[in-house]
Amino acid sequence: MKILSVKDPAFAAYGRVLEGYDFSSLLGTLEAQTLRPTDSVTYVPSEAALEADSSYAMLRDEIYGGMPIQIGYCNGTNTKLNCVEYHRDSEINIGAQDFILLLAKQQDITADHKLDTSKVEAFLAPAGTAVEVYATSLHYAPCDATPGAGFRVVVVLPQGTNTDAPTVGSTFTENRLLRARNKWLIAHPDASEAADGAWVGLTGENIDIRRLIAERGI
């Protein structure tokens, strides 16, 4: 596996970089008012301090075409894939520090809801860069870009995403993957989510980029 830049042409299959926007105020709030665990990852779907920022209206109206949105965050430290998830819409990620996204394509999920982790690619997003991750891009928690550095990442999604899941029937087998509202998830057998009842469908190695990011600093 190579770590490519989100500005590499290969990223176009997964998303795009949002050019021409200034998110310095939003990132300042992220750093000042959210905690970053040093040994785990925390995710908050909706954070009032971030949603009070002036960029909220711009993200809602220009990026999501006026749809109701939420602005939350994912902070912590991580180097493993563990799971992949997808939504029915794009997700915006903006990092206060460099971070790495591990991505695959929804089209590569098999009919029995499995995915070989050899399909996963790694992309580095520089600090301050806003990226749109398309609805068909499988993703999960960001990863550190430098050993031990951790990350703080703004996460923008349609309102209600990643909150309590609706009650669904068993007619559609995809319902087995529904982990939260607007969140379908596939776990690796080694992930804690698997032990917690998530659908287990990642086959192959549970990717860990610890060595790759260490080599970046040599």
PDB file of C-alpha atoms in Angstrom:
ATOM      1  CA  MET A   1       0.000   0.000   0.000  1.00  0.00           C
ATOM      2  CA  LYS A   2       1.168   3.518  -0.850  1.00  0.00           C
ATOM      3  CA  ILE A   3      -0.060   6.686   0.808  1.00  0.00           C
ATOM      4  CA  LEU A   4      -1.228   9.029  -1.927  1.00  0.00           C
ATOM      5  CA  SER A   5      -2.320  12.653  -1.668  1.00  0.00           C
ATOM      6  CA  VAL A   6      -5.980  13.681  -1.933  1.00  0.00           C
ATOM      7  CA  LYS A   7      -4.678  15.843  -4.784  1.00  0.00           C
ATOM      8  CA  ASP A   8      -3.533  12.748  -6.671  1.00  0.00           C
ATOM      9  CA  PRO A   9      -5.750  11.878  -9.671  1.00  0.00           C
ATOM     10  CA  ALA A  10      -6.529   8.515  -8.026  1.00  0.00           C
ATOM     11  CA  PHE A  11      -8.574  10.302  -5.353  1.00  0.00           C
ATOM     12  CA  ALA A  12     -11.135  11.400  -7.954  1.00  0.00           C
ATOM     13  CA  ALA A  13     -12.749   7.960  -7.725  1.00  0.00           C
ATOM     14  CA  TYR A  14     -13.489   8.581  -4.048  1.00  0.00           C
ATOM     15  CA  GLY A  15     -14.049  12.296  -3.649  1.00  0.00           C
ATOM     16  CA  ARG A  16     -12.775  15.772  -4.341  1.00  0.00           C
ATOM     17  CA  VAL A  17     -10.919  18.613  -2.644  1.00  0.00           C
ATOM     18  CA  LEU A  18     -13.115  21.653  -1.958  1.00  0.00           C
ATOM     19  CA  GLU A  19     -11.127  24.622  -3.203  1.00  0.00           C
ATOM     20  CA  GLY A  20     -11.617  28.303  -2.425  1.00  0.00           C
ATOM     21  CA  TYR A  21     -13.114  28.021   1.074  1.00  0.00           C
ATOM     22  CA  ASP A  22     -11.658  29.401   4.294  1.00  0.00           C
ATOM     23  CA  PHE A  23     -12.303  27.120   7.257  1.00  0.00           C
ATOM     24  CA  SER A  24      -9.755  28.687   9.619  1.00  0.00           C
ATOM     25  CA  SER A  25     -12.422  29.899  12.050  1.00  0.00           C
ATOM     26  CA  LEU A  26     -14.129  26.496  12.142  1.00  0.00           C
ATOM     27  CA  LEU A  27     -10.821  24.715  12.723  1.00  0.00           C
ATOM     28  CA  GLY A  28      -9.904  27.213  15.432  1.00  0.00           C
ATOM     29  CA  THR A  29     -13.106  26.316  17.265  1.00  0.00           C
ATOM     30  CA  LEU A  30     -12.392  22.620  16.739  1.00  0.00           C
ATOM     31  CA  GLU A  31      -9.001  22.924  18.391  1.00  0.00           C
ATOM     32  CA  ALA A  32     -10.132  25.223  21.196  1.00  0.00           C
ATOM     33  CA  GLN A  33     -13.372  23.515  22.218  1.00  0.00           C
ATOM     34  CA  THR A  34     -13.046  19.783  21.530  1.00  0.00           C
ATOM     35  CA  LEU A  35     -10.997  17.170  23.335  1.00  0.00           C
ATOM     36  CA  ARG A  36      -8.635  14.760  21.578  1.00  0.00           C
ATOM     37  CA  PRO A  37      -8.052  11.389  23.243  1.00  0.00           C
ATOM     38  CA  THR A  38      -4.434  10.242  23.145  1.00  0.00           C
ATOM     39  CA  ASP A  39      -5.193   6.518  23.140  1.00  0.00           C
ATOM     40  CA  SER A  40      -8.503   6.109  21.271  1.00  0.00           C
ATOM     41  CA  VAL A  41     -10.975   7.789  18.912  1.00  0.00           C
ATOM     42  CA  THR A  42     -14.055   9.805  19.816  1.00  0.00           C
ATOM     43  CA  TYR A  43     -16.832  10.840  17.442  1.00  0.00           C
ATOM     44  CA  VAL A  44     -19.537  13.426  18.111  1.00  0.00           C
ATOM     45  CA  PRO A  45     -22.144  13.760  15.304  1.00  0.00           C
ATOM     46  CA  SER A  46     -23.303  17.280  16.205  1.00  0.00           C
ATOM     47  CA  GLU A  47     -21.363  19.911  18.175  1.00  0.00           C
ATOM     48  CA  ALA A  48     -23.097  23.202  18.985  1.00  0.00           C
ATOM     49  CA  ALA A  49     -19.871  25.225  19.051  1.00  0.00           C
ATOM     50  CA  LEU A  50     -18.985  24.131  15.525  1.00  0.00           C
ATOM     51  CA  GLU A  51     -22.519  24.658  14.239  1.00  0.00           C
ATOM     52  CA  ALA A  52     -22.428  28.237  15.580  1.00  0.00           C
ATOM     53  CA  ASP A  53     -19.529  29.049  13.250  1.00  0.00           C
ATOM     54  CA  SER A  54     -20.208  31.288  10.247  1.00  0.00           C
ATOM     55  CA  SER A  55     -19.216  28.473   7.877  1.00  0.00           C
ATOM     56  CA  TYR A  56     -22.322  26.487   8.875  1.00  0.00           C
ATOM     57  CA  ALA A  57     -24.637  28.369   6.480  1.00  0.00           C
ATOM     58  CA  MET A  58     -22.115  28.120   3.652  1.00  0.00           C
ATOM     59  CA  LEU A  59     -21.699  24.357   4.089  1.00  0.00           C
ATOM     60  CA  ARG A  60     -25.462  23.894   4.294  1.00  0.00           C
ATOM     61  CA  ASP A  61     -26.342  26.040   1.308  1.00  0.00           C
ATOM     62  CA  GLU A  62     -23.368  25.756  -1.057  1.00  0.00           C
ATOM     63  CA  ILE A  63     -22.132  22.229  -0.404  1.00  0.00           C
ATOM     64  CA  TYR A  64     -25.385  20.460   0.516  1.00  0.00           C
ATOM     65  CA  GLY A  65     -27.718  22.612  -1.578  1.00  0.00           C
ATOM     66  CA  GLY A  66     -29.775  23.832   1.368  1.00  0.00           C
ATOM     67  CA  MET A  67     -30.350  20.479   3.061  1.00  0.00           C
ATOM     68  CA  PRO A  68     -30.262  20.421   6.886  1.00  0.00           C
ATOM     69  CA  ILE A  69     -26.792  19.447   8.076  1.00  0.00           C
ATOM     70  CA  GLN A  70     -24.873  18.696  11.232  1.00  0.00           C
ATOM     71  CA  ILE A  71     -21.272  19.556  12.026  1.00  0.00           C
ATOM     72  CA  GLY A  72     -19.477  17.236  14.394  1.00  0.00           C
ATOM     73  CA  TYR A  73     -15.967  15.926  14.835  1.00  0.00           C
ATOM     74  CA  CYS A  74     -13.781  12.845  15.011  1.00  0.00           C
ATOM     75  CA  ASN A  75     -10.713  13.260  17.230  1.00  0.00           C
ATOM     76  CA  GLY A  76      -8.081  10.906  18.538  1.00  0.00           C
ATOM     77  CA  THR A  77      -5.316   8.637  17.366  1.00  0.00           C
ATOM     78  CA  ASN A  78      -5.607   5.614  15.076  1.00  0.00           C
ATOM     79  CA  THR A  79      -3.644   3.618  12.529  1.00  0.00           C
ATOM     80  CA  LYS A  80      -6.034   0.735  11.743  1.00  0.00           C
ATOM     81  CA  LEU A  81      -8.855   0.137   9.274  1.00  0.00           C
ATOM     82  CA  ASN A  82     -11.113  -1.951  11.623  1.00  0.00           C
ATOM     83  CA  CYS A  83     -14.354  -1.231   9.700  1.00  0.00           C
ATOM     84  CA  VAL A  84     -15.762   0.536   6.673  1.00  0.00           C
ATOM     85  CA  GLU A  85     -19.024   2.446   6.522  1.00  0.00           C
ATOM     86  CA  TYR A  86     -21.074   4.312   3.951  1.00  0.00           C
ATOM     87  CA  HIS A  87     -23.938   6.809   3.860  1.00  0.00           C
ATOM     88  CA  ARG A  88     -26.481   7.769   1.203  1.00  0.00           C
ATOM     89  CA  ASP A  89     -24.702  11.080   0.695  1.00  0.00           C
ATOM     90  CA  SER A  90     -21.307  12.750   0.729  1.00  0.00           C
ATOM     91  CA  GLU A  91     -19.359  13.469   3.906  1.00  0.00           C
ATOM     92  CA  ILE A  92     -17.105  16.518   4.346  1.00  0.00           C
ATOM     93  CA  ASN A  93     -13.866  16.119   6.331  1.00  0.00           C
ATOM     94  CA  ILE A  94     -11.653  19.052   7.344  1.00  0.00           C
ATOM     95  CA  GLY A  95      -8.586  18.390   9.471  1.00  0.00           C
ATOM     96  CA  ALA A  96      -6.806  20.696  11.883  1.00  0.00           C
ATOM     97  CA  GLN A  97      -3.777  18.412  11.396  1.00  0.00           C
ATOM     98  CA  ASP A  98      -2.696  16.227   8.507  1.00  0.00           C
ATOM     99  CA  PHE A  99      -4.730  13.012   8.475  1.00  0.00           C
ATOM    100  CA  ILE A 100      -5.066   9.878   6.366  1.00  0.00           C
ATOM    101  CA  LEU A 101      -8.253   8.329   5.005  1.00  0.00           C
ATOM    102  CA  LEU A 102      -8.472   4.610   4.237  1.00  0.00           C
ATOM    103  CA  LEU A 103     -10.984   4.277   1.400  1.00  0.00           C
ATOM    104  CA  ALA A 104     -12.591   1.630  -0.788  1.00  0.00           C
ATOM    105  CA  LYS A 105     -15.494   1.563  -3.244  1.00  0.00           C
ATOM    106  CA  GLN A 106     -19.025   0.481  -2.426  1.00  0.00           C
ATOM    107  CA  GLN A 107     -19.117  -1.186  -5.845  1.00  0.00           C
ATOM    108  CA  ASP A 108     -16.532  -3.698  -4.586  1.00  0.00           C
ATOM    109  CA  ILE A 109     -18.814  -5.046  -1.853  1.00  0.00           C
ATOM    110  CA  THR A 110     -19.930  -8.537  -2.873  1.00  0.00           C
ATOM    111  CA  ALA A 111     -23.520  -9.730  -3.032  1.00  0.00           C
ATOM    112  CA  ASP A 112     -23.123 -11.298   0.406  1.00  0.00           C
ATOM    113  CA  HIS A 113     -21.946  -7.958   1.871  1.00  0.00           C
ATOM    114  CA  LYS A 114     -18.240  -8.703   2.099  1.00  0.00           C
ATOM    115  CA  LEU A 115     -15.209  -6.692   1.090  1.00  0.00           C
ATOM    116  CA  ASP A 116     -11.610  -7.798   0.610  1.00  0.00           C
ATOM    117  CA  THR A 117      -9.359  -5.285   2.374  1.00  0.00           C
ATOM    118  CA  SER A 118      -6.886  -5.482  -0.524  1.00  0.00           C
ATOM    119  CA  LYS A 119      -9.289  -3.063  -2.258  1.00  0.00           C
ATOM    120  CA  VAL A 120      -8.503  -0.327   0.289  1.00  0.00           C
ATOM    121  CA  GLU A 121      -6.346   2.689  -0.630  1.00  0.00           C
ATOM    122  CA  ALA A 122      -4.769   5.366   1.599  1.00  0.00           C
ATOM    123  CA  PHE A 123      -4.930   9.136   1.001  1.00  0.00           C
ATOM    124  CA  LEU A 124      -3.272  11.948   2.917  1.00  0.00           C
ATOM    125  CA  ALA A 125      -5.253  15.168   3.486  1.00  0.00           C
ATOM    126  CA  PRO A 126      -3.043  18.099   4.541  1.00  0.00           C
ATOM    127  CA  ALA A 127      -4.085  20.241   7.495  1.00  0.00           C
ATOM    128  CA  GLY A 128      -6.770  22.771   6.552  1.00  0.00           C
ATOM    129  CA  THR A 129      -7.820  20.875   3.426  1.00  0.00           C
ATOM    130  CA  ALA A 130     -11.540  20.216   3.035  1.00  0.00           C
ATOM    131  CA  VAL A 131     -12.394  16.993   1.240  1.00  0.00           C
ATOM    132  CA  GLU A 132     -15.729  15.668   0.056  1.00  0.00           C
ATOM    133  CA  VAL A 133     -15.928  11.888   0.442  1.00  0.00           C
ATOM    134  CA  TYR A 134     -18.554  10.608  -1.985  1.00  0.00           C
ATOM    135  CA  ALA A 135     -21.503   8.475  -0.897  1.00  0.00           C
ATOM    136  CA  THR A 136     -20.081   5.442  -2.702  1.00  0.00           C
ATOM    137  CA  SER A 137     -16.742   5.712  -0.878  1.00  0.00           C
ATOM    138  CA  LEU A 138     -16.280   3.307   2.009  1.00  0.00           C
ATOM    139  CA  HIS A 139     -14.500   4.979   4.909  1.00  0.00           C
ATOM    140  CA  TYR A 140     -14.235   4.978   8.683  1.00  0.00           C
ATOM    141  CA  ALA A 141     -12.182   6.770  11.343  1.00  0.00           C
ATOM    142  CA  PRO A 142      -9.273   8.877  10.083  1.00  0.00           C
ATOM    143  CA  CYS A 143      -5.705   7.762  10.746  1.00  0.00           C
ATOM    144  CA  ASP A 144      -2.658   9.602  12.049  1.00  0.00           C
ATOM    145  CA  ALA A 145      -0.373  11.006   9.371  1.00  0.00           C
ATOM    146  CA  THR A 146       2.595  11.069  11.756  1.00  0.00           C
ATOM    147  CA  PRO A 147       3.242   8.518  14.519  1.00  0.00           C
ATOM    148  CA  GLY A 148       1.547   9.629  17.726  1.00  0.00           C
ATOM    149  CA  ALA A 149       0.435  12.977  16.320  1.00  0.00           C
ATOM    150  CA  GLY A 150      -3.266  12.173  16.356  1.00  0.00           C
ATOM    151  CA  PHE A 151      -5.902  14.191  14.553  1.00  0.00           C
ATOM    152  CA  ARG A 152      -8.832  16.547  14.931  1.00  0.00           C
ATOM    153  CA  VAL A 153     -11.233  16.319  11.991  1.00  0.00           C
ATOM    154  CA  VAL A 154     -14.466  18.232  11.378  1.00  0.00           C
ATOM    155  CA  VAL A 155     -17.178  15.895  10.043  1.00  0.00           C
ATOM    156  CA  VAL A 156     -20.130  17.367   8.127  1.00  0.00           C
ATOM    157  CA  LEU A 157     -23.134  15.202   7.238  1.00  0.00           C
ATOM    158  CA  PRO A 158     -26.896  15.543   6.706  1.00  0.00           C
ATOM    159  CA  GLN A 159     -28.735  16.151   9.951  1.00  0.00           C
ATOM    160  CA  GLY A 160     -29.463  13.015  11.971  1.00  0.00           C
ATOM    161  CA  THR A 161     -26.736  10.856  10.450  1.00  0.00           C
ATOM    162  CA  ASN A 162     -25.023   8.482  12.893  1.00  0.00           C
ATOM    163  CA  THR A 163     -27.731   8.889  15.526  1.00  0.00           C
ATOM    164  CA  ASP A 164     -29.994   6.050  16.706  1.00  0.00           C
ATOM    165  CA  ALA A 165     -30.828   3.552  13.982  1.00  0.00           C
ATOM    166  CA  PRO A 166     -34.440   3.085  12.880  1.00  0.00           C
ATOM    167  CA  THR A 167     -36.194  -0.214  13.426  1.00  0.00           C
ATOM    168  CA  VAL A 168     -36.049  -2.195  10.198  1.00  0.00           C
ATOM    169  CA  GLY A 169     -37.243  -5.587   9.028  1.00  0.00           C
ATOM    170  CA  SER A 170     -35.387  -8.483   7.480  1.00  0.00           C
ATOM    171  CA  THR A 171     -36.682  -8.251   3.908  1.00  0.00           C
ATOM    172  CA  PHE A 172     -33.503  -6.616   2.610  1.00  0.00           C
ATOM    173  CA  THR A 173     -30.226  -8.279   3.589  1.00  0.00           C
ATOM    174  CA  GLU A 174     -28.469  -4.892   3.543  1.00  0.00           C
ATOM    175  CA  ASN A 175     -30.440  -4.079   6.690  1.00  0.00           C
ATOM    176  CA  ARG A 176     -27.986  -6.298   8.583  1.00  0.00           C
ATOM    177  CA  LEU A 177     -25.383  -3.612   7.991  1.00  0.00           C
ATOM    178  CA  LEU A 178     -27.489  -0.719   9.327  1.00  0.00           C
ATOM    179  CA  ARG A 179     -25.614   0.335  12.454  1.00  0.00           C
ATOM    180  CA  ALA A 180     -27.068   3.835  12.970  1.00  0.00           C
ATOM    181  CA  ARG A 181     -29.249   6.272  11.094  1.00  0.00           C
ATOM    182  CA  ASN A 182     -27.867   6.669   7.557  1.00  0.00           C
ATOM    183  CA  LYS A 183     -24.899   4.463   8.452  1.00  0.00           C
ATOM    184  CA  TRP A 184     -24.204   1.021   6.991  1.00  0.00           C
ATOM    185  CA  LEU A 185     -21.123  -0.656   8.479  1.00  0.00           C
ATOM    186  CA  ILE A 186     -18.939  -3.684   7.726  1.00  0.00           C
ATOM    187  CA  ALA A 187     -16.510  -4.774  10.439  1.00  0.00           C
ATOM    188  CA  HIS A 188     -13.302  -6.778  10.427  1.00  0.00           C
ATOM    189  CA  PRO A 189     -13.364  -9.847  12.735  1.00  0.00           C
ATOM    190  CA  ASP A 190     -10.553  -8.269  14.785  1.00  0.00           C
ATOM    191  CA  ALA A 191     -12.425  -5.001  15.405  1.00  0.00           C
ATOM    192  CA  SER A 192     -14.193  -4.235  18.680  1.00  0.00           C
ATOM    193  CA  GLU A 193     -17.306  -3.408  16.644  1.00  0.00           C
ATOM    194  CA  ALA A 194     -17.511  -7.067  15.611  1.00  0.00           C
ATOM    195  CA  ALA A 195     -17.662  -8.142  19.237  1.00  0.00           C
ATOM    196  CA  ASP A 196     -20.360  -5.519  19.748  1.00  0.00           C
ATOM    197  CA  GLY A 197     -22.652  -7.093  17.169  1.00  0.00           C
ATOM    198  CA  ALA A 198     -21.698  -5.279  13.959  1.00  0.00           C
ATOM    199  CA  TRP A 199     -21.925  -7.111  10.631  1.00  0.00           C
ATOM    200  CA  VAL A 200     -18.613  -8.918  10.014  1.00  0.00           C
ATOM    201  CA  GLY A 201     -17.708  -8.802   6.351  1.00  0.00           C
ATOM    202  CA  LEU A 202     -14.156  -7.496   5.921  1.00  0.00           C
ATOM    203  CA  THR A 203     -11.899 -10.281   4.717  1.00  0.00           C
ATOM    204  CA  GLY A 204      -8.120 -10.255   4.576  1.00  0.00           C
ATOM    205  CA  GLU A 205      -5.760  -8.173   6.666  1.00  0.00           C
ATOM    206  CA  ASN A 206      -7.036  -5.601   9.137  1.00  0.00           C
ATOM    207  CA  ILE A 207      -4.855  -2.889   7.624  1.00  0.00           C
ATOM    208  CA  ASP A 208      -2.516  -1.047  10.003  1.00  0.00           C
ATOM    209  CA  ILE A 209      -0.524   1.866   8.547  1.00  0.00           C
ATOM    210  CA  ARG A 210       1.711   2.335  11.597  1.00  0.00           C
ATOM    211  CA  ARG A 211       4.827   1.229   9.692  1.00  0.00           C
ATOM    212  CA  LEU A 212       3.944   3.287   6.615  1.00  0.00           C
ATOM    213  CA  ILE A 213       3.595   6.546   8.528  1.00  0.00           C
ATOM    214  CA  ALA A 214       6.783   5.832  10.448  1.00  0.00           C
ATOM    215  CA  GLU A 215       8.635   5.425   7.151  1.00  0.00           C
ATOM    216  CA  ARG A 216       7.235   8.763   5.925  1.00  0.00           C
ATOM    217  CA  GLY A 217       9.254  10.495   8.623  1.00  0.00           C
ATOM    218  CA  ILE A 218      12.579   8.858   7.810  1.00  0.00           C
TER     219      ILE A 218
END
